[in-house]
JSON list of C-alpha atoms in Angstrom, two decimals:
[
{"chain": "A", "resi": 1, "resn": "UNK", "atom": "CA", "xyz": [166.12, -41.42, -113.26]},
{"chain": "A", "resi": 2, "resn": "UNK", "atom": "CA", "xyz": [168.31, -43.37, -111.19]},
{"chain": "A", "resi": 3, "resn": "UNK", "atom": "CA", "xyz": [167.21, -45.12, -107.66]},
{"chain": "A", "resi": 4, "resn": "UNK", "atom": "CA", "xyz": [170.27, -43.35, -105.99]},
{"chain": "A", "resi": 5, "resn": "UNK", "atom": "CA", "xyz": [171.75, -39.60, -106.72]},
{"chain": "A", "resi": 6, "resn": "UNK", "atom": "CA", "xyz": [174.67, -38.84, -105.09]},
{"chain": "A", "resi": 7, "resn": "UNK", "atom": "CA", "xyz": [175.17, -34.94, -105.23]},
{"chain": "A", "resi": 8, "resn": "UNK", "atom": "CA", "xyz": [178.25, -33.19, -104.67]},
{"chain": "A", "resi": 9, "resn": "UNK", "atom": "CA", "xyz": [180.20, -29.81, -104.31]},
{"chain": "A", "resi": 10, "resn": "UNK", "atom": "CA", "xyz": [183.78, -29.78, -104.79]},
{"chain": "A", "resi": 11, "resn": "UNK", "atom": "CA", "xyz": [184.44, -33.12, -105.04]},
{"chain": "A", "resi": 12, "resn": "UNK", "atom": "CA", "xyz": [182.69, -33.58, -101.41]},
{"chain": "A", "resi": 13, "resn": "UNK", "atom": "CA", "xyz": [179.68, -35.77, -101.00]},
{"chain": "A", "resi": 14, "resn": "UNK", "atom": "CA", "xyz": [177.23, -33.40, -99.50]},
{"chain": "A", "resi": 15, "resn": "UNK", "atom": "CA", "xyz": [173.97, -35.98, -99.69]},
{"chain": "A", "resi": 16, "resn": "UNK", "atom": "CA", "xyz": [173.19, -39.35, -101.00]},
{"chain": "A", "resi": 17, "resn": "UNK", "atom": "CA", "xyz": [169.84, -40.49, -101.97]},
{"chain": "A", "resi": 18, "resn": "UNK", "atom": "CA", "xyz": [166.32, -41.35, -103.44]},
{"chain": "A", "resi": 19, "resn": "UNK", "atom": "CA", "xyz": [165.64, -38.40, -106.04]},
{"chain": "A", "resi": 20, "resn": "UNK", "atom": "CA", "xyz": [161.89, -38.03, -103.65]},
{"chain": "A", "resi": 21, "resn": "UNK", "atom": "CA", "xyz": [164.36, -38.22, -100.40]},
{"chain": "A", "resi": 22, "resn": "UNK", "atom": "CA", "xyz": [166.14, -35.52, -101.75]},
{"chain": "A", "resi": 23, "resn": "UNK", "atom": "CA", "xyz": [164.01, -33.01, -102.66]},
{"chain": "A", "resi": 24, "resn": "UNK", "atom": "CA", "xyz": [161.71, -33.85, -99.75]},
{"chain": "A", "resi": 25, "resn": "UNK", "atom": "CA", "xyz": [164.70, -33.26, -97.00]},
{"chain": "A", "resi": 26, "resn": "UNK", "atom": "CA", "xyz": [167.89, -32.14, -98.19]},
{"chain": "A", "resi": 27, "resn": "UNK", "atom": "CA", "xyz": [170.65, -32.09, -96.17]},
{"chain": "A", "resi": 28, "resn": "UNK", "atom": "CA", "xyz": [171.69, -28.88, -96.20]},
{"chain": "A", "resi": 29, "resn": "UNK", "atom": "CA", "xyz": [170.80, -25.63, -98.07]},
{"chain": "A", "resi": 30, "resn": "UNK", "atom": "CA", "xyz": [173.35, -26.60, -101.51]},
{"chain": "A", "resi": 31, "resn": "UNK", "atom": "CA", "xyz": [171.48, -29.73, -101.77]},
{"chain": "A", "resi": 32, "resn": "UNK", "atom": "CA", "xyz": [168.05, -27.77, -101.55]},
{"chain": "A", "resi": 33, "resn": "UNK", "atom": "CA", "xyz": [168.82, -25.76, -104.05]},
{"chain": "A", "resi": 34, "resn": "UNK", "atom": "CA", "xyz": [170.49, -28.17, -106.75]},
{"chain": "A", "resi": 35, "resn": "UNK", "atom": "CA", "xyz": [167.80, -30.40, -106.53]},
{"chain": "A", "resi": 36, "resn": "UNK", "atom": "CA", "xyz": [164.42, -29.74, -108.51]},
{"chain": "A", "resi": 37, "resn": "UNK", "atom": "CA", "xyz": [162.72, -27.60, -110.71]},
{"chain": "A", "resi": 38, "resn": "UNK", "atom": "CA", "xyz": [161.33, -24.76, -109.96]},
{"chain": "A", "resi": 39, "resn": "UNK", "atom": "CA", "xyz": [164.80, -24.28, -107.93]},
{"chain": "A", "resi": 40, "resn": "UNK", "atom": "CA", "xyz": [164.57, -23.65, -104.20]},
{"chain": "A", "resi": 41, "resn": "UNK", "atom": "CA", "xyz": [164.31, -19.63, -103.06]},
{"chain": "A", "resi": 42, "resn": "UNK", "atom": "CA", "xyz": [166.31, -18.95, -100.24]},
{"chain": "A", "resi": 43, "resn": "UNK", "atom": "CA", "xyz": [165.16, -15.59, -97.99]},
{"chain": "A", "resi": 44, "resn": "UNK", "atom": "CA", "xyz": [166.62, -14.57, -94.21]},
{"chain": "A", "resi": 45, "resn": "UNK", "atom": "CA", "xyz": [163.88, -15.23, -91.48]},
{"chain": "A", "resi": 46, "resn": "UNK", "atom": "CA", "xyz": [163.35, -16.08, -87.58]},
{"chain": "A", "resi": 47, "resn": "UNK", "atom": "CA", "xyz": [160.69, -17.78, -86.05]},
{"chain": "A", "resi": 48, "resn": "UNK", "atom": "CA", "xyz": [158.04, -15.74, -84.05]},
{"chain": "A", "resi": 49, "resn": "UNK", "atom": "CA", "xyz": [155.38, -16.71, -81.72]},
{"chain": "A", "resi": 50, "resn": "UNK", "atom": "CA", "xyz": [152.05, -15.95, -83.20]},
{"chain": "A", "resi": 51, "resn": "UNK", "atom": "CA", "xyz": [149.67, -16.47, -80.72]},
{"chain": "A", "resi": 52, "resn": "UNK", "atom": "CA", "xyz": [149.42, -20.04, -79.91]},
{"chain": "A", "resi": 53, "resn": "UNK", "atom": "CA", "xyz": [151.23, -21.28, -83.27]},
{"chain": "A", "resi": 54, "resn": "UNK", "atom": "CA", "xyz": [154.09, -19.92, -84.65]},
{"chain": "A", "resi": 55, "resn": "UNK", "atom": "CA", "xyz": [155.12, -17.44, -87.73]},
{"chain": "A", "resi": 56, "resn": "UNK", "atom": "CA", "xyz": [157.93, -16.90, -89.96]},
{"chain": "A", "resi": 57, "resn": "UNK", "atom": "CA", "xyz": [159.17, -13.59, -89.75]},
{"chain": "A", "resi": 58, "resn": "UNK", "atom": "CA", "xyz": [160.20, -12.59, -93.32]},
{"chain": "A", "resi": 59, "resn": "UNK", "atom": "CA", "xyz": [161.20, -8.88, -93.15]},
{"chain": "A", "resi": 60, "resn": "UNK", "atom": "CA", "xyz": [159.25, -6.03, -93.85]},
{"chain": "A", "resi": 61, "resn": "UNK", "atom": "CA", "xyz": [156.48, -6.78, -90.56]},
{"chain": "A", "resi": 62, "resn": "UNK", "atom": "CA", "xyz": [155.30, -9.82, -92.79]},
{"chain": "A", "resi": 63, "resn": "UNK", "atom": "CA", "xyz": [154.75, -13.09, -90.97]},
{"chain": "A", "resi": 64, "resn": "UNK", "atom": "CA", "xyz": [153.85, -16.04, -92.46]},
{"chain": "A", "resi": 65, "resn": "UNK", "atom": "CA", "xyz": [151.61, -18.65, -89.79]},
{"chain": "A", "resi": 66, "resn": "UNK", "atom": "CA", "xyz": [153.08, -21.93, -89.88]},
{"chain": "A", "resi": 67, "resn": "UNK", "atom": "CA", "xyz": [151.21, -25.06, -88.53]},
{"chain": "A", "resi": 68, "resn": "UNK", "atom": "CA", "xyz": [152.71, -26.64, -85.48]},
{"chain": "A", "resi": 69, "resn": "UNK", "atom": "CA", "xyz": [151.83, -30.10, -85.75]},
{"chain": "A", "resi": 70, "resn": "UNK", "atom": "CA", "xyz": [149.63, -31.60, -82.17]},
{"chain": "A", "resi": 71, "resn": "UNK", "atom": "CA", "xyz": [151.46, -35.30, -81.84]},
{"chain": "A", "resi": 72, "resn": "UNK", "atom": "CA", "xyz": [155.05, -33.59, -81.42]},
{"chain": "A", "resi": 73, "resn": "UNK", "atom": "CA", "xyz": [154.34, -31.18, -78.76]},
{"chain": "A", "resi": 74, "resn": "UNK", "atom": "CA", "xyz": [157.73, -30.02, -78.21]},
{"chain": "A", "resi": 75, "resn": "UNK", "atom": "CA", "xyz": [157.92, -28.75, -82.09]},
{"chain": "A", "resi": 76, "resn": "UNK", "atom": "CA", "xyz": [156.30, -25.57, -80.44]},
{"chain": "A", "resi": 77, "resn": "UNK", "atom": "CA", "xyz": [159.14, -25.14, -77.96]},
{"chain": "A", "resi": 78, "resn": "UNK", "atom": "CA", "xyz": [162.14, -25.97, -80.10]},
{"chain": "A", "resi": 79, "resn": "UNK", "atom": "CA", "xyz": [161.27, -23.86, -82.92]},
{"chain": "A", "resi": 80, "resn": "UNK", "atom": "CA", "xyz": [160.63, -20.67, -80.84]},
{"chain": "A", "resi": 81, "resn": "UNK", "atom": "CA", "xyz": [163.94, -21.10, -79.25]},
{"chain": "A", "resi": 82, "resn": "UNK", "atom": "CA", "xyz": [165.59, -20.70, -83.00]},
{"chain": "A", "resi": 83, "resn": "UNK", "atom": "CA", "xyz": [167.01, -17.87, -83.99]},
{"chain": "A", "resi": 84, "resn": "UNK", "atom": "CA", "xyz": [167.55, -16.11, -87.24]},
{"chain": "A", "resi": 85, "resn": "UNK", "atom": "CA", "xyz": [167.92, -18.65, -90.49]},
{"chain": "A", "resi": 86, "resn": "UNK", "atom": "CA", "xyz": [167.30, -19.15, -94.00]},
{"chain": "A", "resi": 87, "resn": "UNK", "atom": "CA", "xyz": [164.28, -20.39, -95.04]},
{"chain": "A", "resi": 88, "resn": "UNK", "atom": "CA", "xyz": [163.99, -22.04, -98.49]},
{"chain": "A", "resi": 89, "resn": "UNK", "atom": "CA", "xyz": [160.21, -22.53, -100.62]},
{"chain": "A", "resi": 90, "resn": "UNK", "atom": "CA", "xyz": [159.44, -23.73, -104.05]}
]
């Protein structure tokens, strides 16, 4: 595999790359889900406070805890602000 991927969507340059920097952050959610095998799923969410963390609200009443990591204290506050999105696993 090559040291650099460039990936692109109609003939625009959407991310460019280490194959591990691409599949550990892509850019945005075409680059998520061209890159790597399994492929990416993509479902609607929001996040949700869950006591004092946080959860993923995936539909249905199901929410998924997610860890809020302690040396960025302001994760905690920026994510709850967030609105509706797409979330994306493997």
């Amino acid at each position: 595999m090559a040291d650099k991927i460039v990936v692109m969507n109609a003939g625009r340059v959407e991310q460019i790359g280490s194959p591990l920097a691409l599949y550990d952050d892509p850019a945005n959610q075409f680059v998520a889900g061209f890159i790597g095998s399994p492929a990416m799923n993509f479902f609607p969410a929001a996040w949700r406070r869950n006591g004092a963390g946080l959860a993923v609200a995936v539909g249905g009443g199901v929410h998924l805890p997610m860890p809020v990591r302690a040396d960025i204290p302001e994760a905690a506050k920026w994510w709850s602000a967030c609105g509706p999105s797409t979330r994306g696993g493997r």
